[in-house]
PDB file of C-alpha atoms in Angstrom:
ATOM      1  CA  MET A 209     202.183 111.414  60.555  1.00 41.00           C
ATOM      2  CA  GLY A 210     199.012 113.525  60.647  1.00 44.00           C
ATOM      3  CA  THR A 211     196.268 113.293  63.220  1.00 50.00           C
ATOM      4  CA  ASP A 212     193.949 111.516  60.781  1.00 72.00           C
ATOM      5  CA  GLU A 213     196.527 108.810  60.115  1.00 79.00           C
ATOM      6  CA  ALA A 214     197.189 108.430  63.833  1.00 80.00           C
ATOM      7  CA  GLU A 215     193.471 108.148  64.525  1.00 84.00           C
ATOM      8  CA  GLN A 216     193.077 105.575  61.757  1.00 85.00           C
ATOM      9  CA  ARG A 217     195.981 103.614  63.189  1.00 89.00           C
ATOM     10  CA  ASP A 218     194.396 103.729  66.666  1.00 90.00           C
ATOM     11  CA  VAL A 219     191.020 102.595  65.331  1.00 89.00           C
ATOM     12  CA  ALA A 220     192.634  99.781  63.347  1.00 91.00           C
ATOM     13  CA  ALA A 221     194.598  98.658  66.397  1.00 92.00           C
ATOM     14  CA  ALA A 222     191.458  98.715  68.574  1.00 92.00           C
ATOM     15  CA  ILE A 223     189.546  96.663  66.000  1.00 92.00           C
ATOM     16  CA  ARG A 224     192.415  94.169  65.714  1.00 93.00           C
ATOM     17  CA  GLY A 225     192.398  93.947  69.500  1.00 93.00           C
ATOM     18  CA  LEU A 226     188.779  92.799  69.686  1.00 91.00           C
ATOM     19  CA  SER A 227     188.440  89.415  71.332  1.00 92.00           C
ATOM     20  CA  THR A 228     186.644  86.477  69.759  1.00 92.00           C
ATOM     21  CA  VAL A 229     183.744  87.097  72.146  1.00 93.00           C
ATOM     22  CA  ASP A 230     183.592  90.756  71.071  1.00 92.00           C
ATOM     23  CA  LEU A 231     183.522  89.730  67.398  1.00 92.00           C
ATOM     24  CA  VAL A 232     180.708  87.268  68.090  1.00 93.00           C
ATOM     25  CA  ARG A 233     178.780  90.056  69.831  1.00 93.00           C
ATOM     26  CA  LEU A 234     179.306  92.413  66.886  1.00 93.00           C
ATOM     27  CA  ARG A 235     178.118  89.752  64.437  1.00 93.00           C
ATOM     28  CA  ALA A 236     175.036  89.109  66.557  1.00 92.00           C
ATOM     29  CA  LEU A 237     174.268  92.835  66.706  1.00 92.00           C
ATOM     30  CA  ALA A 238     174.780  93.133  62.943  1.00 91.00           C
ATOM     31  CA  ARG A 239     172.415  90.201  62.348  1.00 91.00           C
ATOM     32  CA  LEU A 240     169.813  91.855  64.565  1.00 89.00           C
ATOM     33  CA  ARG A 241     170.144  95.122  62.630  1.00 88.00           C
ATOM     34  CA  ALA A 242     170.020  93.363  59.244  1.00 86.00           C
ATOM     35  CA  ARG A 243     166.852  91.467  60.164  1.00 86.00           C
ATOM     36  CA  ARG A 244     165.018  94.775  60.104  1.00 78.00           C
ATOM     37  CA  LEU A 245     166.380  95.637  56.659  1.00 79.00           C
ATOM     38  CA  PRO A 246     165.146  93.317  53.904  1.00 76.00           C
ATOM     39  CA  GLY A 247     167.718  92.434  51.291  1.00 76.00           C
ATOM     40  CA  LEU A 248     170.693  93.532  53.374  1.00 79.00           C
ATOM     41  CA  ASP A 249     173.276  91.075  54.638  1.00 84.00           C
ATOM     42  CA  TRP A 250     174.479  91.406  58.230  1.00 89.00           C
ATOM     43  CA  SER A 251     178.086  91.571  57.047  1.00 88.00           C
ATOM     44  CA  ASP A 252     177.283  94.692  54.999  1.00 88.00           C
ATOM     45  CA  ILE A 253     176.218  96.542  58.149  1.00 88.00           C
ATOM     46  CA  LEU A 254     179.236  95.394  60.152  1.00 91.00           C
ATOM     47  CA  HIS A 255     181.672  96.154  57.330  1.00 90.00           C
ATOM     48  CA  GLU A 256     180.130  99.572  56.738  1.00 89.00           C
ATOM     49  CA  ALA A 257     180.529 100.411  60.440  1.00 91.00           C
ATOM     50  CA  ILE A 258     184.195  99.392  60.296  1.00 91.00           C
ATOM     51  CA  VAL A 259     184.785 101.332  57.066  1.00 89.00           C
ATOM     52  CA  ARG A 260     183.195 104.460  58.555  1.00 88.00           C
ATOM     53  CA  ALA A 261     185.376 104.125  61.648  1.00 89.00           C
ATOM     54  CA  LEU A 262     188.543 103.605  59.610  1.00 88.00           C
ATOM     55  CA  ASP A 263     187.931 106.324  57.029  1.00 85.00           C
ATOM     56  CA  GLY A 264     186.952 108.905  59.640  1.00 82.00           C
ATOM     57  CA  THR A 265     183.329 109.250  58.539  1.00 85.00           C
ATOM     58  CA  ARG A 266     182.542 108.346  62.147  1.00 88.00           C
ATOM     59  CA  ARG A 267     185.134 109.513  64.659  1.00 88.00           C
ATOM     60  CA  TRP A 268     185.902 107.167  67.518  1.00 89.00           C
ATOM     61  CA  PRO A 269     186.172 108.875  70.893  1.00 89.00           C
ATOM     62  CA  PRO A 270     188.981 106.839  72.524  1.00 85.00           C
ATOM     63  CA  GLU A 271     187.248 106.908  75.914  1.00 91.00           C
ATOM     64  CA  VAL A 272     184.375 104.865  74.408  1.00 91.00           C
ATOM     65  CA  PRO A 273     185.040 101.122  74.115  1.00 92.00           C
ATOM     66  CA  ILE A 274     185.445 100.185  70.446  1.00 92.00           C
ATOM     67  CA  LEU A 275     182.733  97.531  70.769  1.00 92.00           C
ATOM     68  CA  VAL A 276     180.232 100.129  72.009  1.00 93.00           C
ATOM     69  CA  PHE A 277     181.332 102.563  69.309  1.00 93.00           C
ATOM     70  CA  LEU A 278     180.892 100.034  66.482  1.00 94.00           C
ATOM     71  CA  ALA A 279     177.520  98.964  67.888  1.00 93.00           C
ATOM     72  CA  GLY A 280     176.443 102.619  67.799  1.00 92.00           C
ATOM     73  CA  CYS A 281     177.684 102.942  64.220  1.00 91.00           C
ATOM     74  CA  MET A 282     175.605  99.932  63.200  1.00 91.00           C
ATOM     75  CA  ARG A 283     172.546 101.358  64.959  1.00 91.00           C
ATOM     76  CA  SER A 284     173.033 104.624  63.081  1.00 89.00           C
ATOM     77  CA  ILE A 285     173.466 102.817  59.752  1.00 87.00           C
ATOM     78  CA  GLU A 286     170.288 100.810  60.370  1.00 88.00           C
ATOM     79  CA  HIS A 287     168.373 103.960  61.319  1.00 86.00           C
ATOM     80  CA  ASP A 288     169.523 105.781  58.173  1.00 83.00           C
ATOM     81  CA  LEU A 289     168.700 102.846  55.916  1.00 83.00           C
ATOM     82  CA  ARG A 290     165.282 102.295  57.487  1.00 83.00           C
ATOM     83  CA  ARG A 291     164.477 105.992  57.112  1.00 82.00           C
ATOM     84  CA  ARG A 292     165.514 105.908  53.447  1.00 80.00           C
ATOM     85  CA  LEU A 293     163.530 102.727  52.864  1.00 78.00           C
ATOM     86  CA  ALA A 294     160.426 104.297  54.423  1.00 78.00           C
ATOM     87  CA  GLN A 295     160.855 107.403  52.267  1.00 77.00           C
ATOM     88  CA  GLU A 296     161.215 105.291  49.121  1.00 74.00           C
ATOM     89  CA  GLN A 297     158.154 103.225  49.997  1.00 72.00           C
ATOM     90  CA  ALA A 298     156.158 106.367  50.665  1.00 72.00           C
ATOM     91  CA  TRP A 299     157.304 107.813  47.346  1.00 72.00           C
ATOM     92  CA  ARG A 300     156.386 104.640  45.441  1.00 66.00           C
ATOM     93  CA  ALA A 301     152.970 104.511  47.099  1.00 68.00           C
ATOM     94  CA  HIS A 302     152.333 108.151  46.272  1.00 60.00           C
ATOM     95  CA  ASP A 303     150.458 108.730  43.005  1.00 54.00           C
ATOM     96  CA  PRO A 304     152.486 111.229  40.932  1.00 54.00           C
ATOM     97  CA  ALA A 305     149.227 112.596  39.507  1.00 53.00           C
ATOM     98  CA  ASP A 306     148.324 113.788  43.011  1.00 50.00           C
ATOM     99  CA  CYS A 307     151.695 115.457  43.588  1.00 48.00           C
ATOM    100  CA  GLU A 308     151.657 118.990  44.810  1.00 52.00           C
ATOM    101  CA  GLY A 309     154.006 121.369  43.032  1.00 52.00           C
ATOM    102  CA  THR A 310     156.773 121.042  45.608  1.00 56.00           C
ATOM    103  CA  ASP A 311     156.705 117.214  45.514  1.00 64.00           C
ATOM    104  CA  LEU A 312     156.895 117.275  41.737  1.00 66.00           C
ATOM    105  CA  GLU A 313     159.744 119.798  41.913  1.00 72.00           C
ATOM    106  CA  ARG A 314     161.585 117.560  44.374  1.00 73.00           C
ATOM    107  CA  ALA A 315     161.089 114.567  42.089  1.00 69.00           C
ATOM    108  CA  ILE A 316     162.467 116.525  39.143  1.00 73.00           C
ATOM    109  CA  ALA A 317     165.424 117.741  41.218  1.00 72.00           C
ATOM    110  CA  ALA A 318     166.102 114.169  42.379  1.00 71.00           C
ATOM    111  CA  ALA A 319     166.011 112.900  38.800  1.00 71.00           C
ATOM    112  CA  GLN A 320     168.392 115.658  37.719  1.00 72.00           C
ATOM    113  CA  ALA A 321     170.742 114.858  40.626  1.00 73.00           C
ATOM    114  CA  LEU A 322     170.712 111.170  39.717  1.00 72.00           C
ATOM    115  CA  GLY A 323     171.435 112.064  36.104  1.00 73.00           C
ATOM    116  CA  ALA A 324     174.389 114.207  37.219  1.00 75.00           C
ATOM    117  CA  ILE A 325     175.731 111.379  39.370  1.00 75.00           C
ATOM    118  CA  VAL A 326     175.404 108.855  36.540  1.00 73.00           C
ATOM    119  CA  SER A 327     177.164 111.221  34.121  1.00 76.00           C
ATOM    120  CA  LEU A 328     179.886 111.838  36.714  1.00 78.00           C
ATOM    121  CA  PHE A 329     180.636 108.095  36.649  1.00 80.00           C
ATOM    122  CA  SER A 330     180.015 107.485  32.956  1.00 78.00           C
ATOM    123  CA  GLY A 331     183.513 106.030  32.580  1.00 82.00           C
ATOM    124  CA  ASP A 332     183.343 103.807  35.660  1.00 85.00           C
ATOM    125  CA  GLU A 333     181.180 100.785  34.901  1.00 88.00           C
ATOM    126  CA  THR A 334     181.692  99.242  38.344  1.00 89.00           C
ATOM    127  CA  VAL A 335     180.385 102.337  40.151  1.00 87.00           C
ATOM    128  CA  LEU A 336     177.401 102.441  37.786  1.00 85.00           C
ATOM    129  CA  TRP A 337     176.644  98.793  38.610  1.00 87.00           C
ATOM    130  CA  ILE A 338     176.706  99.651  42.305  1.00 86.00           C
ATOM    131  CA  ILE A 339     174.410 102.666  41.829  1.00 82.00           C
ATOM    132  CA  GLU A 340     172.014 100.570  39.759  1.00 81.00           C
ATOM    133  CA  GLY A 341     172.058  97.717  42.272  1.00 83.00           C
ATOM    134  CA  LEU A 342     171.480  99.969  45.253  1.00 80.00           C
ATOM    135  CA  GLY A 343     168.667 101.663  43.369  1.00 75.00           C
ATOM    136  CA  HIS A 344     166.984  98.279  43.042  1.00 76.00           C
ATOM    137  CA  GLY A 345     167.513  97.504  46.733  1.00 80.00           C
ATOM    138  CA  ARG A 346     170.181  94.858  46.159  1.00 83.00           C
ATOM    139  CA  SER A 347     172.698  94.010  48.866  1.00 86.00           C
ATOM    140  CA  ALA A 348     176.430  94.313  48.317  1.00 88.00           C
ATOM    141  CA  ALA A 349     176.659  90.516  48.031  1.00 88.00           C
ATOM    142  CA  GLU A 350     173.942  90.483  45.368  1.00 89.00           C
ATOM    143  CA  ILE A 351     175.642  93.262  43.387  1.00 90.00           C
ATOM    144  CA  ARG A 352     179.017  91.499  43.578  1.00 91.00           C
ATOM    145  CA  ALA A 353     177.507  88.173  42.490  1.00 90.00           C
ATOM    146  CA  ARG A 354     175.479  89.722  39.675  1.00 90.00           C
ATOM    147  CA  HIS A 355     178.519  91.447  38.137  1.00 90.00           C
ATOM    148  CA  GLY A 356     181.286  89.054  39.201  1.00 92.00           C
ATOM    149  CA  LEU A 357     182.996  91.607  41.425  1.00 91.00           C
ATOM    150  CA  SER A 358     185.469  90.689  44.116  1.00 93.00           C
ATOM    151  CA  GLN A 359     185.068  92.201  47.580  1.00 92.00           C
ATOM    152  CA  THR A 360     188.091  94.424  46.861  1.00 93.00           C
ATOM    153  CA  ASP A 361     186.687  95.640  43.523  1.00 92.00           C
ATOM    154  CA  TYR A 362     183.345  96.404  45.160  1.00 92.00           C
ATOM    155  CA  ASP A 363     184.893  98.211  48.143  1.00 92.00           C
ATOM    156  CA  SER A 364     187.246 100.230  45.917  1.00 91.00           C
ATOM    157  CA  ALA A 365     184.405 101.325  43.647  1.00 90.00           C
ATOM    158  CA  ARG A 366     182.262 102.226  46.656  1.00 89.00           C
ATOM    159  CA  LYS A 367     185.076 104.383  48.014  1.00 90.00           C
ATOM    160  CA  ARG A 368     185.435 106.126  44.634  1.00 87.00           C
ATOM    161  CA  LEU A 369     181.700 106.746  44.653  1.00 83.00           C
ATOM    162  CA  ARG A 370     181.719 108.127  48.202  1.00 84.00           C
ATOM    163  CA  ARG A 371     184.750 110.373  47.622  1.00 83.00           C
ATOM    164  CA  ALA A 372     183.328 111.795  44.389  1.00 80.00           C
ATOM    165  CA  LEU A 373     179.937 112.460  45.988  1.00 76.00           C
ATOM    166  CA  LEU A 374     181.541 114.130  49.000  1.00 77.00           C
ATOM    167  CA  ARG A 375     183.691 116.231  46.673  1.00 76.00           C
ATOM    168  CA  LEU A 376     180.629 117.133  44.578  1.00 68.00           C
ATOM    169  CA  ASP A 377     178.686 118.046  47.713  1.00 66.00           C
ATOM    170  CA  SER A 378     181.515 120.196  49.099  1.00 66.00           C
ATOM    171  CA  GLU A 379     181.727 122.020  45.780  1.00 66.00           C
ATOM    172  CA  GLY A 380     178.025 122.835  45.919  1.00 59.00           C
ATOM    173  CA  GLY A 381     177.087 120.434  43.137  1.00 53.00           C
ATOM    174  CA  GLN A 382     179.709 121.816  40.753  1.00 53.00           C
ATOM    175  CA  ARG A 383     182.144 119.487  39.014  1.00 50.00           C
TER     176      ARG A 383
END
């Protein structure tokens, strides 16, 4: 068994070992984080923190209590989402006619990147629904309800999306 599998097993065991009080605390922290993010359900933040811990996106230092680690993951997720939200709001408020050359170039590059991502998933309708929903600021629950997806279908598609984007990024944008 490789180190990654052993680490995943340790993280899973630590999460399973959380007490009822710990789980209540995590839910409360997730609710607090979600309150600052319109359209996002608290469970999305908590589940994303757990997924990142389990898939190794965020590595758990064993000397840090798992509760503290997951709380930090949720804080990081909230920070990233709030930063993205602020950037999107700033972009929407910005008049494209006033764009300087570099802003216009960035907008064109972003549109090209989005086009590449959409073409990368042209055969995966579920991933395209998720991309579309996220682009409109919908929560995972809203996307699932809108397209009749189960939690498993949604999570599987999100993992496919993440793996393909990481692979694309590691290849320098080449397919």
